mmCIF file with all atom_site columns, C-alpha atoms and ligand atoms in Angstrom:
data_model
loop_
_atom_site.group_PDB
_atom_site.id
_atom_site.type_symbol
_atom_site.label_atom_id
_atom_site.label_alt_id
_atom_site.label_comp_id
_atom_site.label_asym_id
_atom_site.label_entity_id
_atom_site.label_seq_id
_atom_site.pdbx_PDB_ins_code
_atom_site.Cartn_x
_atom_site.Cartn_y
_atom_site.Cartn_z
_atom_site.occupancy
_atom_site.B_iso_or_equiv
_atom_site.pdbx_formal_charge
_atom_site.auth_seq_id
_atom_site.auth_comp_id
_atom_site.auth_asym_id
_atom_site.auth_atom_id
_atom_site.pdbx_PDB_model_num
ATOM   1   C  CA  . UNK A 1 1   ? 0.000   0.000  0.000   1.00 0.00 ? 1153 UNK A CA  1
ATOM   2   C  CA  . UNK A 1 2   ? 1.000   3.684  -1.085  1.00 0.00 ? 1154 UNK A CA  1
ATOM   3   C  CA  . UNK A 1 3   ? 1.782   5.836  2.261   1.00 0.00 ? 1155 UNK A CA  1
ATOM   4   C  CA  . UNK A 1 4   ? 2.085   8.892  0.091   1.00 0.00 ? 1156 UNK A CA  1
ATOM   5   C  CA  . UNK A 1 5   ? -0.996  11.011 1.259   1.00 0.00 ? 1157 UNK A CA  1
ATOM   6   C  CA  . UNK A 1 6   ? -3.784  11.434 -1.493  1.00 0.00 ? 1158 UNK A CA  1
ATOM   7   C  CA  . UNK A 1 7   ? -2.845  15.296 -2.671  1.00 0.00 ? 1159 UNK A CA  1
ATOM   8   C  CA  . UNK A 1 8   ? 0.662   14.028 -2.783  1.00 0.00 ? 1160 UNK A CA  1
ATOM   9   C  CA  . UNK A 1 9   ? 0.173   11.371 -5.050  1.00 0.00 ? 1161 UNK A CA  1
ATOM   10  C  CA  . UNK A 1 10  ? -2.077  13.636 -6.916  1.00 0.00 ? 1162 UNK A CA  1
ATOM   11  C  CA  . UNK A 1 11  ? 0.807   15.659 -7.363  1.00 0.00 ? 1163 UNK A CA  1
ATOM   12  C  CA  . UNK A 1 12  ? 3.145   13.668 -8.678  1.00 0.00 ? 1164 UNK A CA  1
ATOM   13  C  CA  . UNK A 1 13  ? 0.085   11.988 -11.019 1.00 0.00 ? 1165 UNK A CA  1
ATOM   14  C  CA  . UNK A 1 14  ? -0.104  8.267  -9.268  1.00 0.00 ? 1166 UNK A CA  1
ATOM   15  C  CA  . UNK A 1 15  ? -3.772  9.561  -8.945  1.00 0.00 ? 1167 UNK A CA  1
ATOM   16  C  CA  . UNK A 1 16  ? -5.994  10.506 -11.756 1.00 0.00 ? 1168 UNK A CA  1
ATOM   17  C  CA  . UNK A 1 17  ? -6.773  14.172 -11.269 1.00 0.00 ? 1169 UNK A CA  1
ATOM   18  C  CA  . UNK A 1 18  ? -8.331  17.206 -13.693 1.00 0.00 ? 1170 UNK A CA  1
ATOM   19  C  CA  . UNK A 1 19  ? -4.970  18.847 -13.381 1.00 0.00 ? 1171 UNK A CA  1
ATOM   20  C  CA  . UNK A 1 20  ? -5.783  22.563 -14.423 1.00 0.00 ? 1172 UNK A CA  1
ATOM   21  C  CA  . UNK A 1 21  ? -2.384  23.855 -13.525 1.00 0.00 ? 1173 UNK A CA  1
ATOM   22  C  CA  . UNK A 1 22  ? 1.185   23.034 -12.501 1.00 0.00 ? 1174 UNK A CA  1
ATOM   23  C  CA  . UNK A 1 23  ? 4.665   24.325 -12.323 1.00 0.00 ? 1175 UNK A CA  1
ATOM   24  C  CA  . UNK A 1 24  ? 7.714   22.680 -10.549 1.00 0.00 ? 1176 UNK A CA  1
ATOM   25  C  CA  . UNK A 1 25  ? 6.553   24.166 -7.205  1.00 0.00 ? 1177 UNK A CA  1
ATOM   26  C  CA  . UNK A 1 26  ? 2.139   23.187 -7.141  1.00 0.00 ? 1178 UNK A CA  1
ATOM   27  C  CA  . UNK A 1 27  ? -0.123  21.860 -8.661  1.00 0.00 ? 1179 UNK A CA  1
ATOM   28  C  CA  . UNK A 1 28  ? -3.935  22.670 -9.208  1.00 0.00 ? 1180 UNK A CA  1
ATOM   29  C  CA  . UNK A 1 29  ? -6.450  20.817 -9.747  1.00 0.00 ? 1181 UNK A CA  1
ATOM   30  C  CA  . UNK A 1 30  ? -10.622 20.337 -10.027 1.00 0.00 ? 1182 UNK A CA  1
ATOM   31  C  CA  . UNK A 1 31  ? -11.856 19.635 -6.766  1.00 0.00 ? 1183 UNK A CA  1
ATOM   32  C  CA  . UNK A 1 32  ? -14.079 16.412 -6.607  1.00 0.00 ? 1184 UNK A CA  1
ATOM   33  C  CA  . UNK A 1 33  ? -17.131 17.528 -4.818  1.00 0.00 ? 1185 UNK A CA  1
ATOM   34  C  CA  . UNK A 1 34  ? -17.593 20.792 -5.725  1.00 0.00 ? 1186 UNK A CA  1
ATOM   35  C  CA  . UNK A 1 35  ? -19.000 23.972 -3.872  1.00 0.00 ? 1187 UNK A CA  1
ATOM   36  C  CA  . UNK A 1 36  ? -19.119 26.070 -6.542  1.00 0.00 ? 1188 UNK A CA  1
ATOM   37  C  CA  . UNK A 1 37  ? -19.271 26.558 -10.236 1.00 0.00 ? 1189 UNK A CA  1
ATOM   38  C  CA  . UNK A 1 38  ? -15.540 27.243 -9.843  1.00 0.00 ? 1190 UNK A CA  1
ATOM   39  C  CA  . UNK A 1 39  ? -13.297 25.175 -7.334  1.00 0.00 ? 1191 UNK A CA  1
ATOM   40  C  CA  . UNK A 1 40  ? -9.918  24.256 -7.596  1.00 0.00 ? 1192 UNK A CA  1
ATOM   41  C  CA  . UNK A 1 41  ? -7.649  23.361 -5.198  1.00 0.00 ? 1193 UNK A CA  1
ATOM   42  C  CA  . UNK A 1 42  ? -4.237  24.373 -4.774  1.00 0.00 ? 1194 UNK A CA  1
ATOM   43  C  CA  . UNK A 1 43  ? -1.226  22.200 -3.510  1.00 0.00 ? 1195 UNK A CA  1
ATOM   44  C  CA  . UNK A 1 44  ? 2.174   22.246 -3.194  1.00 0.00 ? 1196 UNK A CA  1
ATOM   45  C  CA  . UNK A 1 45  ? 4.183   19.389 -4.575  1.00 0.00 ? 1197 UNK A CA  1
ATOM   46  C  CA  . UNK A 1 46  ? 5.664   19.167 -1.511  1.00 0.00 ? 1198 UNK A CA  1
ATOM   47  C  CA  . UNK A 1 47  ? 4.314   17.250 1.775   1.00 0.00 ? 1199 UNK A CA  1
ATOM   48  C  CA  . UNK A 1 48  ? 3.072   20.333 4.571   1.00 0.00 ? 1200 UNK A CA  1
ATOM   49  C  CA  . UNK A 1 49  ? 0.313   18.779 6.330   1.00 0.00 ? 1201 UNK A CA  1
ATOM   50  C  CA  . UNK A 1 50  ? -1.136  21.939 7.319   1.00 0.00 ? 1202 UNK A CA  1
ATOM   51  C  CA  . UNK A 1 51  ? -0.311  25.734 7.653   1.00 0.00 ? 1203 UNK A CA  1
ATOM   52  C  CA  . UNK A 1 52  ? 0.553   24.478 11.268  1.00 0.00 ? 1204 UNK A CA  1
ATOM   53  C  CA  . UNK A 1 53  ? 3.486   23.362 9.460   1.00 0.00 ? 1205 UNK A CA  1
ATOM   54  C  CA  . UNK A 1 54  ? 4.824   25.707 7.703   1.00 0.00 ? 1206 UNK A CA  1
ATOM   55  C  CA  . UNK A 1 55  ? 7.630   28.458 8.408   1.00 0.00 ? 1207 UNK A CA  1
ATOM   56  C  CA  . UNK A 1 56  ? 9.628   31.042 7.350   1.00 0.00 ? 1208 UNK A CA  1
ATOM   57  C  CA  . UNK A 1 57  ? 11.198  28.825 4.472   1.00 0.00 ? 1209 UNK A CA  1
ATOM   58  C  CA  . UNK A 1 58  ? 8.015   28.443 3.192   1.00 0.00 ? 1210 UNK A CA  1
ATOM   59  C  CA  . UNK A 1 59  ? 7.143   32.065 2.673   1.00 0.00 ? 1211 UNK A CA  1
ATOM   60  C  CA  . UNK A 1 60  ? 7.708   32.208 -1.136  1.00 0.00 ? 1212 UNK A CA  1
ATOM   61  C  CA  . UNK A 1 61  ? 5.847   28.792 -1.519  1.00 0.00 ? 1213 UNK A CA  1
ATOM   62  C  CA  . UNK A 1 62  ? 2.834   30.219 0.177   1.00 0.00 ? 1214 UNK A CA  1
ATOM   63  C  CA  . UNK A 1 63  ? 3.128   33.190 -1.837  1.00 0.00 ? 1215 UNK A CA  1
ATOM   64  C  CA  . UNK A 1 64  ? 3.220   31.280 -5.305  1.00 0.00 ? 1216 UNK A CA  1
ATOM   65  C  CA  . UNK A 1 65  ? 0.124   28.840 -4.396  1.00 0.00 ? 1217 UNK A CA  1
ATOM   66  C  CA  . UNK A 1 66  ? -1.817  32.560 -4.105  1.00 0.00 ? 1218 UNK A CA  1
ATOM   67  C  CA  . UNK A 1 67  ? -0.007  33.464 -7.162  1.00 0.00 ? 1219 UNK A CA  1
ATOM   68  C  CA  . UNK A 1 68  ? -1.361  30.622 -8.860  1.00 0.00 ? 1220 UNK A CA  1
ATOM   69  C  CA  . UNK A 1 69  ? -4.797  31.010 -7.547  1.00 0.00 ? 1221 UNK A CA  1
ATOM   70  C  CA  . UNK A 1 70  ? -4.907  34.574 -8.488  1.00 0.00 ? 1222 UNK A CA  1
ATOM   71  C  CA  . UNK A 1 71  ? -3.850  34.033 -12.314 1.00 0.00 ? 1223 UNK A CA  1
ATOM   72  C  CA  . UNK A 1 72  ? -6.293  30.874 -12.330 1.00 0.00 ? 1224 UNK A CA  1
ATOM   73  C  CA  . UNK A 1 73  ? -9.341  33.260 -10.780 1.00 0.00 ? 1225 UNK A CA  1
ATOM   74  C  CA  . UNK A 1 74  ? -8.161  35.648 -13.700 1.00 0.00 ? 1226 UNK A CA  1
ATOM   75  C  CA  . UNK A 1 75  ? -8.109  32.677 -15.928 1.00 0.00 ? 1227 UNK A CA  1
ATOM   76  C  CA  . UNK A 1 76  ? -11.655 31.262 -14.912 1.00 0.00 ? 1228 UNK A CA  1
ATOM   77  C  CA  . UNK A 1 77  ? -13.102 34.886 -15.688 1.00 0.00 ? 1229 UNK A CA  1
ATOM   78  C  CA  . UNK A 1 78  ? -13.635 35.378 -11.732 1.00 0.00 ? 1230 UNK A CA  1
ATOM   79  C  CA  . UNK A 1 79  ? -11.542 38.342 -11.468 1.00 0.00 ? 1231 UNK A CA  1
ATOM   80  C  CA  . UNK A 1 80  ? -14.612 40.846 -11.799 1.00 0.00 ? 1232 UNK A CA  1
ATOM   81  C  CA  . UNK A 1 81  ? -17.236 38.914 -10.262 1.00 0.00 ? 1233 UNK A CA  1
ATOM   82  C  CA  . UNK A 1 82  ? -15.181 37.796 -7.461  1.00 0.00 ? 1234 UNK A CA  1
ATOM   83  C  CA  . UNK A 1 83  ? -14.009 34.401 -5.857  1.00 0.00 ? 1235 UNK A CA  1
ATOM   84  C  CA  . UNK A 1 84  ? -12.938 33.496 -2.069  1.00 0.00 ? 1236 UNK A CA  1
ATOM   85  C  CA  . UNK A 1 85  ? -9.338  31.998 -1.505  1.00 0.00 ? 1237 UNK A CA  1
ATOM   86  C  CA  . UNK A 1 86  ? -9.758  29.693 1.997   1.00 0.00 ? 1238 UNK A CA  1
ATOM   87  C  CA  . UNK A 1 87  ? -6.910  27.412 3.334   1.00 0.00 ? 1239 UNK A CA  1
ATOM   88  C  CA  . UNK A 1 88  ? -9.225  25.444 6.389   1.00 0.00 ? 1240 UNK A CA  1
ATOM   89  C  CA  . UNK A 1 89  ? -7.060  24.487 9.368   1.00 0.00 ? 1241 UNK A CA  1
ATOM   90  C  CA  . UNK A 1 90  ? -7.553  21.621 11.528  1.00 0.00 ? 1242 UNK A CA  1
ATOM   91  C  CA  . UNK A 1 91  ? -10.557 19.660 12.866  1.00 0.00 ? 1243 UNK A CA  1
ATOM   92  C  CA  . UNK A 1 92  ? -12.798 22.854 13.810  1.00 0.00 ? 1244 UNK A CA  1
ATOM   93  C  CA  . UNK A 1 93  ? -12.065 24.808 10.071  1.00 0.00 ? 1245 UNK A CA  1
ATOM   94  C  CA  . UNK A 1 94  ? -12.934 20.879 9.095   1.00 0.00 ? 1246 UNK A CA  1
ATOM   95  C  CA  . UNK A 1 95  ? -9.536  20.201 6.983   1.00 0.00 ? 1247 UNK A CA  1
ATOM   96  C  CA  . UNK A 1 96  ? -10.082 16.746 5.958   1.00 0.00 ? 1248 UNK A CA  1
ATOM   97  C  CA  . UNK A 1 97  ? -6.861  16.216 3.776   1.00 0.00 ? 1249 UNK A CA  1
ATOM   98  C  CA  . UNK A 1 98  ? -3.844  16.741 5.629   1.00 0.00 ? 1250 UNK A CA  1
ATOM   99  C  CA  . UNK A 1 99  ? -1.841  18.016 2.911   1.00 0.00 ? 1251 UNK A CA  1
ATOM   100 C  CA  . UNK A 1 100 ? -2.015  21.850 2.779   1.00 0.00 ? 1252 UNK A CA  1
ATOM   101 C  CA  . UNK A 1 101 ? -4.350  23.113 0.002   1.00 0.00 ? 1253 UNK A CA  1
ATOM   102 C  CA  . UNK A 1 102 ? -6.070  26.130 -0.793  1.00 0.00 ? 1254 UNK A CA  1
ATOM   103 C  CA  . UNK A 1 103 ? -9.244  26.387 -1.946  1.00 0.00 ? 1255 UNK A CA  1
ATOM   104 C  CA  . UNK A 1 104 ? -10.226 28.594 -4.893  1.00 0.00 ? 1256 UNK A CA  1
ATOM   105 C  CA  . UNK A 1 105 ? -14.022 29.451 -4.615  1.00 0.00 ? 1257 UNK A CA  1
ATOM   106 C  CA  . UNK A 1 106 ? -16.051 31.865 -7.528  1.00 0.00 ? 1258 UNK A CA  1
ATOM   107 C  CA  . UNK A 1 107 ? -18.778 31.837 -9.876  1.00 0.00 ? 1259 UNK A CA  1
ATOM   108 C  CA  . UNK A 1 108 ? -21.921 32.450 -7.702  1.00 0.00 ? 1260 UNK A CA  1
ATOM   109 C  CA  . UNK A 1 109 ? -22.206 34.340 -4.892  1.00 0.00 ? 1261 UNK A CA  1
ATOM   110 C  CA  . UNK A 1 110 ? -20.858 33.193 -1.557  1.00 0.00 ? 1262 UNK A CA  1
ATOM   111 C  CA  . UNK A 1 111 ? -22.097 33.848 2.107   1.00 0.00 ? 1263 UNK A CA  1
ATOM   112 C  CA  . UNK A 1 112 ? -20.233 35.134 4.891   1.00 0.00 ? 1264 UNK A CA  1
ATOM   113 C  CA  . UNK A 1 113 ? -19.431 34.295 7.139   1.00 0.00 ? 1265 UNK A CA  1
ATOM   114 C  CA  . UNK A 1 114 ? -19.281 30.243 6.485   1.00 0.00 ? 1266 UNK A CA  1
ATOM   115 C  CA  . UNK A 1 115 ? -20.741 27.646 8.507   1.00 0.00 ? 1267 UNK A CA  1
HETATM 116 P  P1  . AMP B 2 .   ? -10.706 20.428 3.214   1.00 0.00 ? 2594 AMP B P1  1
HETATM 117 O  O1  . AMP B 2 .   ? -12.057 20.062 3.775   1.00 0.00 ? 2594 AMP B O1  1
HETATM 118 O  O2  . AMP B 2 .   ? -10.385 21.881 3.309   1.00 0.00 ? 2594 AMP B O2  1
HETATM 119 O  O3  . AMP B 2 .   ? -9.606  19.547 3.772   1.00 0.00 ? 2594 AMP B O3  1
HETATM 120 O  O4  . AMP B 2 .   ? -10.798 20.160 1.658   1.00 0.00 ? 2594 AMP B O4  1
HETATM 121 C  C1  . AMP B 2 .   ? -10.522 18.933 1.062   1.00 0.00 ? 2594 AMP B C1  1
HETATM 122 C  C2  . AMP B 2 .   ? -11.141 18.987 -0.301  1.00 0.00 ? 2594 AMP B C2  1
HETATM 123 O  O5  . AMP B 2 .   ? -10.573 17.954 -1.085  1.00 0.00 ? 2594 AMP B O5  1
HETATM 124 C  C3  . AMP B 2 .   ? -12.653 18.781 -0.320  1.00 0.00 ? 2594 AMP B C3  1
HETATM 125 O  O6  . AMP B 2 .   ? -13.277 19.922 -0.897  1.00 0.00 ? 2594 AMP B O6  1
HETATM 126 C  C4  . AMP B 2 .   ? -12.825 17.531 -1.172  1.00 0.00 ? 2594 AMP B C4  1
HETATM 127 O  O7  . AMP B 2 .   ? -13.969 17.592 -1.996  1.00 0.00 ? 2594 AMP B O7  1
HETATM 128 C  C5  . AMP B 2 .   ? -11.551 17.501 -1.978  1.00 0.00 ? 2594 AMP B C5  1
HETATM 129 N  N1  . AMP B 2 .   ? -11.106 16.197 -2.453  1.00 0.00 ? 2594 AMP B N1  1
HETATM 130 C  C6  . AMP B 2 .   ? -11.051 15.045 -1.756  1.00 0.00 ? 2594 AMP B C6  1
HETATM 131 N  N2  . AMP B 2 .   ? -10.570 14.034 -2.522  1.00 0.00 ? 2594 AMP B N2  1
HETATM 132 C  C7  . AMP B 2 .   ? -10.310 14.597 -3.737  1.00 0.00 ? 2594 AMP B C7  1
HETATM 133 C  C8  . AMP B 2 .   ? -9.802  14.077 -4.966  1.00 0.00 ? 2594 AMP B C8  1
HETATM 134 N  N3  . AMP B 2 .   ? -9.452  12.801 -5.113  1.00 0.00 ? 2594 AMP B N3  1
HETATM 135 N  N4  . AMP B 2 .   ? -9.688  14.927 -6.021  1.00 0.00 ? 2594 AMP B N4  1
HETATM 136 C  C9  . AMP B 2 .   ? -10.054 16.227 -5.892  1.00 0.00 ? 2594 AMP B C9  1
HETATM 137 N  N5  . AMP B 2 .   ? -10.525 16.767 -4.755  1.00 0.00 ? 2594 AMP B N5  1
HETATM 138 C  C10 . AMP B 2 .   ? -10.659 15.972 -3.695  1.00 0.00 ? 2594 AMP B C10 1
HETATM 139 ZN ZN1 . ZN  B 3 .   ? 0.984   15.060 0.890   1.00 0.00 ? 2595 ZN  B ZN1 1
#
């Protein structure tokens, strides 16, 4: 059995994925259950389990999965309309893939705050 976690192996392609995006640093993809008409997710290639991880090193890593998000909002024709960028954390923001992965939301219009 693979121990890679399931956005890791989505990654690096051992999982099927609708890849919309990827550079040597993340990858983007469709998410699977959708909560809007637009909703990608966001992932670096490499393993952070959460933004509890991360640290100074990872600044410019951070900042290019929101680079990424923001030219794939512009790319998605969200840019206008507006679209919602949300990285949960932990069991009450109800992560449930403990890879970190940021959550590009657009195409309808959203609530706030969320449930
Ligand atoms: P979170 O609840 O913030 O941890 O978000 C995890 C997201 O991953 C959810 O929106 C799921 O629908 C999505 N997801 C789970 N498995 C897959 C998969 N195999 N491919 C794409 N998205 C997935
Ligand atoms: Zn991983």
């Amino acid at each position: 059995m693979d121990d890679e976690c399931l956005f890791c192996q989505i990654a690096s392609g051992k999982i099927a994925s609708d890849i919309v995006y990827e550079d040597n640093d993340v990858v983007a993809f469709t998410d699977v259950s959708p909560g809007a008409p637009t909703h990608l997710l966001i992932v670096p290639r490499v393993h952070l389990a959460s933004l509890n991880d991360t640290d100074t090193k990872d600044i410019e890593l951070l900042g290019k999965m929101m680079r990424a998000a923001i030219t794939l909002a512009k790319e998605h024709d969200l840019a206008e309309g507006g679209y919602r960028l949300v990285i949960n954390t932990g069991k009450d923001a109800g992560q449930t893939v403990g890879h970190i992965h940021l959550h590009l939301l657009g195409g309808r219009s959203l609530s706030w705050p969320p449930g």
